[in-house]
Amino acid sequence: MPQAPPPEDSTVESSHPSRRMFGRIAYGVIAVAAIGTATTYSVRAASAKGDLTSNLTLIAPAGAGGGWDGFARETQQAMRVEALANNAQVVNIPGAGGTIGLGEFSTMDGQADTLLATGTAMVGGIALNKSPVGFDDTTLLSRVAEDYDVLIAAADSPHDTIDDVISAWKKDPKGFVWTGGSAGSVDHLTIAQLALLGKIPASDITYIPKSGGGEAIQTLLSGTTDFASCGFNEVSDQIEAGRVKAIGVAAPERIKGFDDVPTMSEQGYEVTLTNWRGWLGAPGITKDESAQLLEVLSKTRDSASWKDALDRNKWTDVWLTGDEFAEFVKEDTSRVEKLLKELGL
């Protein structure tokens, strides 16, 4: 991974107007420079009027092939197959845990035909990069789905349970080498939460960040690292093939089709951090526009195409909107910031 939700009036006012204005200018300049001539994508210069589904731009604030990109393209596909949007396009604006895309998005005042994918990685990106823009500079729409991290080791590892891992880890906290996504990512934070539950200082974690599950597995097989925390859907095929051993999944229940992989919770470790994903609307859109966007997102979520996407990607439906979504974002932000502090990041 290259990096780390509405009340009735779903645009949340920022208590730091100067910070927000600086962020919009600075991040707007960075994002425009980053995407260059690609600004010909279908982001219109003014607020869309009428039927917003005639043209929708879905921004994935990460590079092609990543988790956000996959989430955005699965959404695009479901919208097209179910005829919920006539022309849904995906645009990638990668960088800084999603905050480059967020910064550009915060300048799109009133552009109701554009959505930004968000999630746990953006929560971490905002905190880790001390982003001058945040969720307050957008319109919160919905949390849609989440996936879970899984703790894996080489197939011949002597460790079979979380207790085995914690016991060995305590004997040499800094000598145990972990890997996963970028520093401050969900993978990194999952390991930090596990360390704290095992009474191991998170600051003692030795962590080698990688771009994704494939690279992480290579470090396990070469003996460069001892354990990895990765998104389940990134490594499920390798678990199934027996190349790596799954020790525990950070999910409330076992993953369908992998019933022999126990959860961390049932092993006595309540690792609650999940990799959730959802959608933000642009700042300054009207209540009617917000309602239209929520309607198309809701219909997409209820469609057979999206249910198929959930099954294929081992995602879980966690639909949440309104005040509950806003409260969830506050709680998730607090939890992530605490873990980053424990990690010394």
mmCIF file of C-alpha atoms in Angstrom:
data_model
loop_
_atom_site.group_PDB
_atom_site.id
_atom_site.type_symbol
_atom_site.label_atom_id
_atom_site.label_comp_id
_atom_site.label_asym_id
_atom_site.label_seq_id
_atom_site.Cartn_x
_atom_site.Cartn_y
_atom_site.Cartn_z
ATOM 1 C CA MET A 1 0.000 0.000 0.000
ATOM 2 C CA PRO A 2 1.460 3.375 -0.939
ATOM 3 C CA GLN A 3 0.839 5.024 2.196
ATOM 4 C CA ALA A 4 -1.650 4.277 6.224
ATOM 5 C CA PRO A 5 -18.238 9.660 8.189
ATOM 6 C CA PRO A 6 -23.496 12.558 7.995
ATOM 7 C CA PRO A 7 -25.717 14.486 10.277
ATOM 8 C CA GLU A 8 -28.867 15.800 8.641
ATOM 9 C CA ASP A 9 -26.804 18.616 7.211
ATOM 10 C CA SER A 10 -23.999 16.332 6.112
ATOM 11 C CA THR A 11 -21.383 19.038 5.549
ATOM 12 C CA VAL A 12 -19.484 19.369 8.820
ATOM 13 C CA GLU A 13 -18.214 22.873 9.491
ATOM 14 C CA SER A 14 -14.490 23.150 10.250
ATOM 15 C CA SER A 15 -13.439 24.882 13.453
ATOM 16 C CA HIS A 16 -10.164 25.852 11.752
ATOM 17 C CA PRO A 17 -11.051 27.984 8.704
ATOM 18 C CA SER A 18 -7.493 29.209 8.111
ATOM 19 C CA ARG A 19 -6.154 25.650 8.299
ATOM 20 C CA ARG A 20 -8.816 24.498 5.866
ATOM 21 C CA MET A 21 -8.084 27.289 3.398
ATOM 22 C CA PHE A 22 -4.349 26.625 3.501
ATOM 23 C CA GLY A 23 -4.982 22.927 2.994
ATOM 24 C CA ARG A 24 -7.233 23.500 0.017
ATOM 25 C CA ILE A 25 -4.660 25.704 -1.679
ATOM 26 C CA ALA A 26 -1.569 23.630 -0.856
ATOM 27 C CA TYR A 27 -3.029 20.231 -1.562
ATOM 28 C CA GLY A 28 -4.859 21.477 -4.633
ATOM 29 C CA VAL A 29 -1.551 22.653 -6.120
ATOM 30 C CA ILE A 30 0.172 19.355 -5.266
ATOM 31 C CA ALA A 31 -2.621 17.243 -6.720
ATOM 32 C CA VAL A 32 -2.883 19.250 -9.932
ATOM 33 C CA ALA A 33 0.872 18.916 -10.417
ATOM 34 C CA ALA A 34 0.683 15.198 -9.719
ATOM 35 C CA ILE A 35 -1.999 14.396 -12.254
ATOM 36 C CA GLY A 36 -0.921 16.917 -14.924
ATOM 37 C CA THR A 37 -2.864 16.608 -18.131
ATOM 38 C CA ALA A 38 -5.031 13.906 -16.575
ATOM 39 C CA THR A 39 -7.210 16.729 -15.302
ATOM 40 C CA THR A 40 -9.288 16.115 -18.388
ATOM 41 C CA TYR A 41 -11.092 13.476 -16.354
ATOM 42 C CA SER A 42 -14.776 14.053 -15.891
ATOM 43 C CA VAL A 43 -14.701 16.419 -12.907
ATOM 44 C CA ARG A 44 -16.857 19.323 -13.917
ATOM 45 C CA ALA A 45 -16.049 22.914 -12.971
ATOM 46 C CA ALA A 46 -19.395 23.643 -11.389
ATOM 47 C CA SER A 47 -21.929 21.832 -9.250
ATOM 48 C CA ALA A 48 -23.855 19.194 -11.145
ATOM 49 C CA LYS A 49 -27.536 19.900 -11.581
ATOM 50 C CA GLY A 50 -30.439 17.547 -12.023
ATOM 51 C CA ASP A 51 -29.742 13.847 -12.293
ATOM 52 C CA LEU A 52 -26.335 13.247 -10.760
ATOM 53 C CA THR A 53 -26.189 9.704 -12.124
ATOM 54 C CA SER A 54 -25.779 10.948 -15.699
ATOM 55 C CA ASN A 55 -22.073 11.406 -14.961
ATOM 56 C CA LEU A 56 -20.236 10.345 -11.813
ATOM 57 C CA THR A 57 -16.531 10.580 -11.086
ATOM 58 C CA LEU A 58 -15.239 8.171 -8.438
ATOM 59 C CA ILE A 59 -11.852 9.234 -7.079
ATOM 60 C CA ALA A 60 -9.585 6.527 -5.688
ATOM 61 C CA PRO A 61 -6.957 8.361 -3.581
ATOM 62 C CA ALA A 62 -4.334 5.715 -4.354
ATOM 63 C CA GLY A 63 -2.584 4.128 -7.301
ATOM 64 C CA ALA A 64 -4.031 1.526 -9.640
ATOM 65 C CA GLY A 65 -4.182 -1.962 -8.197
ATOM 66 C CA GLY A 66 -4.456 -0.942 -4.550
ATOM 67 C CA GLY A 67 -7.312 -1.449 -2.121
ATOM 68 C CA TRP A 68 -9.013 1.875 -2.771
ATOM 69 C CA ASP A 69 -8.657 1.415 -6.512
ATOM 70 C CA GLY A 70 -10.268 -2.024 -6.278
ATOM 71 C CA PHE A 71 -13.077 -0.671 -4.125
ATOM 72 C CA ALA A 72 -13.757 2.188 -6.555
ATOM 73 C CA ARG A 73 -13.690 -0.055 -9.628
ATOM 74 C CA GLU A 74 -15.973 -2.647 -8.055
ATOM 75 C CA THR A 75 -18.384 0.197 -7.268
ATOM 76 C CA GLN A 76 -18.088 1.492 -10.834
ATOM 77 C CA GLN A 77 -18.763 -1.966 -12.249
ATOM 78 C CA ALA A 78 -21.813 -2.540 -10.059
ATOM 79 C CA MET A 79 -23.219 0.866 -11.016
ATOM 80 C CA ARG A 80 -22.771 0.105 -14.702
ATOM 81 C CA VAL A 81 -24.124 -3.454 -14.634
ATOM 82 C CA GLU A 82 -27.152 -2.420 -12.595
ATOM 83 C CA ALA A 83 -27.700 0.710 -14.755
ATOM 84 C CA LEU A 84 -27.482 2.962 -11.687
ATOM 85 C CA ALA A 85 -25.098 5.444 -13.302
ATOM 86 C CA ASN A 86 -24.855 6.118 -17.020
ATOM 87 C CA ASN A 87 -21.206 7.118 -17.039
ATOM 88 C CA ALA A 88 -19.286 6.316 -13.859
ATOM 89 C CA GLN A 89 -15.553 6.935 -14.214
ATOM 90 C CA VAL A 90 -12.683 6.128 -11.837
ATOM 91 C CA VAL A 91 -9.785 8.549 -11.403
ATOM 92 C CA ASN A 92 -6.664 7.822 -9.347
ATOM 93 C CA ILE A 93 -5.003 10.554 -7.274
ATOM 94 C CA PRO A 94 -2.405 8.675 -5.177
ATOM 95 C CA GLY A 95 -0.179 9.770 -2.351
ATOM 96 C CA ALA A 96 0.307 10.380 1.370
ATOM 97 C CA GLY A 97 -2.215 7.926 2.748
ATOM 98 C CA GLY A 98 -4.996 9.346 0.599
ATOM 99 C CA THR A 99 -4.439 12.955 1.684
ATOM 100 C CA ILE A 100 -3.271 14.185 -1.732
ATOM 101 C CA GLY A 101 -6.613 13.083 -3.176
ATOM 102 C CA LEU A 102 -8.401 14.480 -0.134
ATOM 103 C CA GLY A 103 -6.653 17.823 -0.542
ATOM 104 C CA GLU A 104 -7.701 18.068 -4.203
ATOM 105 C CA PHE A 105 -11.231 16.970 -3.327
ATOM 106 C CA SER A 106 -11.525 19.663 -0.650
ATOM 107 C CA THR A 107 -11.218 22.305 -3.412
ATOM 108 C CA MET A 108 -14.169 20.890 -5.414
ATOM 109 C CA ASP A 109 -16.780 22.974 -3.643
ATOM 110 C CA GLY A 110 -20.305 22.110 -4.768
ATOM 111 C CA GLN A 111 -19.258 19.435 -7.299
ATOM 112 C CA ALA A 112 -21.913 16.915 -6.394
ATOM 113 C CA ASP A 113 -21.094 14.597 -9.297
ATOM 114 C CA THR A 114 -17.755 13.620 -7.768
ATOM 115 C CA LEU A 115 -17.156 11.148 -4.923
ATOM 116 C CA LEU A 116 -13.997 10.322 -2.990
ATOM 117 C CA ALA A 117 -13.269 6.857 -1.606
ATOM 118 C CA THR A 118 -12.217 6.963 2.036
ATOM 119 C CA GLY A 119 -11.499 4.608 4.902
ATOM 120 C CA THR A 120 -9.135 3.601 7.680
ATOM 121 C CA ALA A 121 -6.021 4.347 5.637
ATOM 122 C CA MET A 122 -7.165 7.955 5.189
ATOM 123 C CA VAL A 123 -7.804 8.299 8.927
ATOM 124 C CA GLY A 124 -4.188 7.246 9.475
ATOM 125 C CA GLY A 125 -2.924 9.368 6.590
ATOM 126 C CA ILE A 126 -4.520 12.526 7.982
ATOM 127 C CA ALA A 127 -2.909 11.967 11.391
ATOM 128 C CA LEU A 128 0.464 10.675 10.197
ATOM 129 C CA ASN A 129 0.971 13.417 7.592
ATOM 130 C CA LYS A 130 -0.480 16.153 9.817
ATOM 131 C CA SER A 131 -2.800 16.928 6.922
ATOM 132 C CA PRO A 132 -4.166 20.477 6.875
ATOM 133 C CA VAL A 133 -7.425 19.089 5.480
ATOM 134 C CA GLY A 134 -9.635 16.394 6.932
ATOM 135 C CA PHE A 135 -13.138 14.951 7.035
ATOM 136 C CA ASP A 136 -14.509 18.337 8.118
ATOM 137 C CA ASP A 137 -13.647 19.611 4.628
ATOM 138 C CA THR A 138 -15.980 17.145 2.904
ATOM 139 C CA THR A 139 -19.544 15.864 3.068
ATOM 140 C CA LEU A 140 -19.766 12.523 4.867
ATOM 141 C CA LEU A 141 -21.900 10.034 2.931
ATOM 142 C CA SER A 142 -21.516 6.370 3.843
ATOM 143 C CA ARG A 143 -19.382 3.583 5.192
ATOM 144 C CA VAL A 144 -19.866 0.652 2.835
ATOM 145 C CA ALA A 145 -17.621 -2.345 3.431
ATOM 146 C CA GLU A 146 -14.652 -3.535 5.383
ATOM 147 C CA ASP A 147 -12.048 -6.230 5.168
ATOM 148 C CA TYR A 148 -9.833 -7.716 7.811
ATOM 149 C CA ASP A 149 -6.174 -8.259 8.401
ATOM 150 C CA VAL A 150 -4.789 -11.736 8.927
ATOM 151 C CA LEU A 151 -1.620 -12.670 10.785
ATOM 152 C CA ILE A 152 0.505 -14.984 8.645
ATOM 153 C CA ALA A 153 3.823 -16.788 8.936
ATOM 154 C CA ALA A 154 5.843 -19.081 6.699
ATOM 155 C CA ALA A 155 4.222 -22.496 6.305
ATOM 156 C CA ASP A 156 7.007 -24.147 8.308
ATOM 157 C CA SER A 157 6.870 -21.655 11.181
ATOM 158 C CA PRO A 158 6.815 -23.327 14.624
ATOM 159 C CA HIS A 159 4.123 -20.889 15.754
ATOM 160 C CA ASP A 160 0.496 -21.966 15.325
ATOM 161 C CA THR A 161 -1.503 -19.701 17.642
ATOM 162 C CA ILE A 162 -1.532 -16.081 18.794
ATOM 163 C CA ASP A 163 -0.373 -17.264 22.224
ATOM 164 C CA ASP A 164 2.643 -18.905 20.568
ATOM 165 C CA VAL A 165 3.459 -15.652 18.816
ATOM 166 C CA ILE A 166 3.040 -13.462 21.894
ATOM 167 C CA SER A 167 5.099 -15.812 24.060
ATOM 168 C CA ALA A 168 8.043 -15.808 21.647
ATOM 169 C CA TRP A 169 7.657 -12.076 20.943
ATOM 170 C CA LYS A 170 7.924 -11.178 24.633
ATOM 171 C CA LYS A 171 11.264 -12.938 24.898
ATOM 172 C CA ASP A 172 12.817 -10.693 22.233
ATOM 173 C CA PRO A 173 10.456 -7.817 21.340
ATOM 174 C CA LYS A 174 12.826 -5.963 19.041
ATOM 175 C CA GLY A 175 14.300 -9.121 17.535
ATOM 176 C CA PHE A 176 10.948 -10.219 16.128
ATOM 177 C CA VAL A 177 10.619 -8.786 12.611
ATOM 178 C CA TRP A 178 7.190 -7.917 11.229
ATOM 179 C CA THR A 179 6.056 -6.776 7.814
ATOM 180 C CA GLY A 180 2.939 -5.427 6.122
ATOM 181 C CA GLY A 181 1.868 -2.264 4.352
ATOM 182 C CA SER A 182 3.263 1.243 4.759
ATOM 183 C CA ALA A 183 4.173 2.736 8.130
ATOM 184 C CA GLY A 184 0.986 3.731 9.917
ATOM 185 C CA SER A 185 -1.152 1.499 7.677
ATOM 186 C CA VAL A 186 -3.928 -0.778 8.910
ATOM 187 C CA ASP A 187 -1.414 -3.634 8.846
ATOM 188 C CA HIS A 188 0.993 -1.706 11.077
ATOM 189 C CA LEU A 189 -1.793 -0.594 13.427
ATOM 190 C CA THR A 190 -3.159 -4.144 13.711
ATOM 191 C CA ILE A 191 0.260 -5.318 14.879
ATOM 192 C CA ALA A 192 0.420 -2.419 17.336
ATOM 193 C CA GLN A 193 -2.972 -3.312 18.789
ATOM 194 C CA LEU A 194 -1.925 -6.946 19.127
ATOM 195 C CA ALA A 195 1.305 -5.884 20.868
ATOM 196 C CA LEU A 196 -0.577 -3.752 23.397
ATOM 197 C CA LEU A 197 -2.993 -6.588 24.146
ATOM 198 C CA GLY A 198 0.012 -8.861 24.674
ATOM 199 C CA LYS A 199 1.642 -6.328 27.049
ATOM 200 C CA ILE A 200 4.425 -5.576 24.602
ATOM 201 C CA PRO A 201 5.345 -1.883 24.077
ATOM 202 C CA ALA A 202 4.281 -0.888 20.572
ATOM 203 C CA SER A 203 7.406 1.245 20.335
ATOM 204 C CA ASP A 204 9.479 -1.986 20.466
ATOM 205 C CA ILE A 205 7.978 -3.318 17.231
ATOM 206 C CA THR A 206 10.487 -3.950 14.452
ATOM 207 C CA TYR A 207 8.495 -3.357 11.287
ATOM 208 C CA ILE A 208 9.552 -3.499 7.628
ATOM 209 C CA PRO A 209 6.907 -1.840 5.444
ATOM 210 C CA LYS A 210 6.104 -3.280 2.010
ATOM 211 C CA SER A 211 3.784 -2.270 -0.803
ATOM 212 C CA GLY A 212 1.380 -5.172 -0.361
ATOM 213 C CA GLY A 213 0.717 -8.800 0.495
ATOM 214 C CA GLY A 214 2.818 -10.202 -2.350
ATOM 215 C CA GLU A 215 6.009 -8.490 -1.195
ATOM 216 C CA ALA A 216 5.250 -9.334 2.427
ATOM 217 C CA ILE A 217 4.967 -13.032 1.582
ATOM 218 C CA GLN A 218 8.316 -12.963 -0.203
ATOM 219 C CA THR A 219 10.007 -11.628 2.944
ATOM 220 C CA LEU A 220 8.450 -14.466 4.965
ATOM 221 C CA LEU A 221 9.570 -17.121 2.514
ATOM 222 C CA SER A 222 13.102 -15.700 2.378
ATOM 223 C CA GLY A 223 13.333 -15.551 6.164
ATOM 224 C CA THR A 224 13.812 -11.768 6.161
ATOM 225 C CA THR A 225 10.776 -11.353 8.403
ATOM 226 C CA ASP A 226 9.030 -13.570 10.948
ATOM 227 C CA PHE A 227 5.395 -12.534 10.607
ATOM 228 C CA ALA A 228 3.171 -10.391 8.423
ATOM 229 C CA SER A 229 -0.152 -8.659 8.854
ATOM 230 C CA CYS A 230 -1.976 -8.254 5.531
ATOM 231 C CA GLY A 231 -5.458 -7.784 4.162
ATOM 232 C CA PHE A 232 -7.091 -11.207 3.973
ATOM 233 C CA ASN A 233 -8.088 -10.835 0.346
ATOM 234 C CA GLU A 234 -4.478 -9.972 -0.562
ATOM 235 C CA VAL A 235 -3.124 -13.307 0.669
ATOM 236 C CA SER A 236 -6.109 -15.687 0.705
ATOM 237 C CA ASP A 237 -4.890 -17.543 -2.394
ATOM 238 C CA GLN A 238 -1.476 -18.087 -0.798
ATOM 239 C CA ILE A 239 -3.109 -19.352 2.399
ATOM 240 C CA GLU A 240 -5.274 -21.704 0.342
ATOM 241 C CA ALA A 241 -2.222 -22.951 -1.570
ATOM 242 C CA GLY A 242 -0.384 -23.646 1.682
ATOM 243 C CA ARG A 243 2.514 -21.287 0.931
ATOM 244 C CA VAL A 244 1.889 -19.406 4.178
ATOM 245 C CA LYS A 245 0.217 -20.247 7.470
ATOM 246 C CA ALA A 246 -2.716 -18.181 8.749
ATOM 247 C CA ILE A 247 -2.495 -17.819 12.539
ATOM 248 C CA GLY A 248 -5.448 -15.545 13.210
ATOM 249 C CA VAL A 249 -7.770 -13.124 11.455
ATOM 250 C CA ALA A 250 -8.809 -9.775 12.954
ATOM 251 C CA ALA A 251 -12.503 -10.337 12.252
ATOM 252 C CA PRO A 252 -15.574 -10.802 14.461
ATOM 253 C CA GLU A 253 -16.104 -14.279 12.986
ATOM 254 C CA ARG A 254 -14.278 -16.727 10.749
ATOM 255 C CA ILE A 255 -14.027 -15.912 7.052
ATOM 256 C CA LYS A 256 -16.386 -17.835 4.797
ATOM 257 C CA GLY A 257 -14.502 -20.559 2.956
ATOM 258 C CA PHE A 258 -11.618 -20.456 5.461
ATOM 259 C CA ASP A 259 -13.349 -21.999 8.441
ATOM 260 C CA ASP A 260 -10.124 -23.489 9.774
ATOM 261 C CA VAL A 261 -8.578 -20.037 10.333
ATOM 262 C CA PRO A 262 -9.509 -18.871 13.856
ATOM 263 C CA THR A 263 -10.193 -15.260 14.709
ATOM 264 C CA MET A 264 -7.884 -13.346 17.020
ATOM 265 C CA SER A 265 -10.827 -12.673 19.321
ATOM 266 C CA GLU A 266 -11.594 -16.347 19.883
ATOM 267 C CA GLN A 267 -7.935 -16.768 20.808
ATOM 268 C CA GLY A 268 -8.328 -14.119 23.512
ATOM 269 C CA TYR A 269 -7.040 -11.066 21.632
ATOM 270 C CA GLU A 270 -9.770 -8.532 20.800
ATOM 271 C CA VAL A 271 -8.105 -6.816 17.850
ATOM 272 C CA THR A 272 -10.905 -4.537 16.694
ATOM 273 C CA LEU A 273 -9.252 -2.411 14.012
ATOM 274 C CA THR A 274 -10.763 -3.035 10.581
ATOM 275 C CA ASN A 275 -9.984 -1.728 7.128
ATOM 276 C CA TRP A 276 -13.264 0.001 6.343
ATOM 277 C CA ARG A 277 -14.036 1.825 3.113
ATOM 278 C CA GLY A 278 -16.716 4.297 2.179
ATOM 279 C CA TRP A 279 -17.570 7.443 0.247
ATOM 280 C CA LEU A 280 -17.319 11.188 0.782
ATOM 281 C CA GLY A 281 -19.178 13.899 -1.089
ATOM 282 C CA ALA A 282 -17.623 17.231 -2.021
ATOM 283 C CA PRO A 283 -17.877 20.177 0.369
ATOM 284 C CA GLY A 284 -20.731 22.601 -0.162
ATOM 285 C CA ILE A 285 -23.226 20.268 -1.834
ATOM 286 C CA THR A 286 -26.910 20.654 -0.958
ATOM 287 C CA LYS A 287 -29.033 18.335 1.161
ATOM 288 C CA ASP A 288 -30.911 17.290 -1.974
ATOM 289 C CA GLU A 289 -27.672 16.431 -3.789
ATOM 290 C CA SER A 290 -26.424 14.512 -0.756
ATOM 291 C CA ALA A 291 -29.705 12.563 -0.679
ATOM 292 C CA GLN A 292 -29.398 11.735 -4.405
ATOM 293 C CA LEU A 293 -25.863 10.436 -3.926
ATOM 294 C CA LEU A 294 -26.885 8.349 -0.924
ATOM 295 C CA GLU A 295 -29.735 6.881 -2.934
ATOM 296 C CA VAL A 296 -27.485 5.681 -5.746
ATOM 297 C CA LEU A 297 -24.908 4.376 -3.255
ATOM 298 C CA SER A 298 -27.641 2.543 -1.354
ATOM 299 C CA LYS A 299 -29.013 0.975 -4.537
ATOM 300 C CA THR A 300 -25.504 -0.071 -5.515
ATOM 301 C CA ARG A 301 -24.948 -1.634 -2.110
ATOM 302 C CA ASP A 302 -28.233 -3.583 -2.375
ATOM 303 C CA SER A 303 -27.527 -4.873 -5.890
ATOM 304 C CA ALA A 304 -26.644 -8.433 -6.862
ATOM 305 C CA SER A 305 -23.466 -7.169 -8.533
ATOM 306 C CA TRP A 306 -22.212 -5.601 -5.325
ATOM 307 C CA LYS A 307 -23.091 -8.681 -3.281
ATOM 308 C CA ASP A 308 -20.970 -10.673 -5.713
ATOM 309 C CA ALA A 309 -18.111 -8.179 -5.219
ATOM 310 C CA LEU A 310 -18.359 -8.608 -1.449
ATOM 311 C CA ASP A 311 -18.119 -12.369 -1.804
ATOM 312 C CA ARG A 312 -15.217 -12.349 -4.255
ATOM 313 C CA ASN A 313 -13.160 -9.890 -2.230
ATOM 314 C CA LYS A 314 -13.986 -11.376 1.181
ATOM 315 C CA TRP A 315 -15.447 -7.994 2.201
ATOM 316 C CA THR A 316 -18.126 -7.510 4.840
ATOM 317 C CA ASP A 317 -21.132 -5.227 4.446
ATOM 318 C CA VAL A 318 -21.007 -2.490 7.128
ATOM 319 C CA TRP A 319 -23.382 0.112 5.697
ATOM 320 C CA LEU A 320 -23.581 3.226 7.877
ATOM 321 C CA THR A 321 -24.802 6.766 7.181
ATOM 322 C CA GLY A 322 -25.905 9.933 8.949
ATOM 323 C CA ASP A 323 -25.036 10.802 12.535
ATOM 324 C CA GLU A 324 -23.937 7.221 13.229
ATOM 325 C CA PHE A 325 -21.344 7.414 10.459
ATOM 326 C CA ALA A 326 -20.096 10.778 11.745
ATOM 327 C CA GLU A 327 -19.754 9.369 15.265
ATOM 328 C CA PHE A 328 -17.962 6.302 13.911
ATOM 329 C CA VAL A 329 -15.393 8.490 12.146
ATOM 330 C CA LYS A 330 -14.708 10.394 15.365
ATOM 331 C CA GLU A 331 -14.197 7.162 17.302
ATOM 332 C CA ASP A 332 -12.017 5.625 14.603
ATOM 333 C CA THR A 333 -9.901 8.779 14.411
ATOM 334 C CA SER A 334 -9.359 8.723 18.166
ATOM 335 C CA ARG A 335 -8.389 5.048 18.111
ATOM 336 C CA VAL A 336 -5.979 5.406 15.187
ATOM 337 C CA GLU A 337 -4.330 8.510 16.646
ATOM 338 C CA LYS A 338 -3.779 6.671 19.925
ATOM 339 C CA LEU A 339 -2.141 3.713 18.164
ATOM 340 C CA LEU A 340 0.090 5.999 16.090
ATOM 341 C CA LYS A 341 1.192 7.713 19.289
ATOM 342 C CA GLU A 342 2.006 4.337 20.838
ATOM 343 C CA LEU A 343 4.103 3.561 17.766
ATOM 344 C CA GLY A 344 5.929 6.864 18.109
ATOM 345 C CA LEU A 345 4.751 8.029 14.681
#
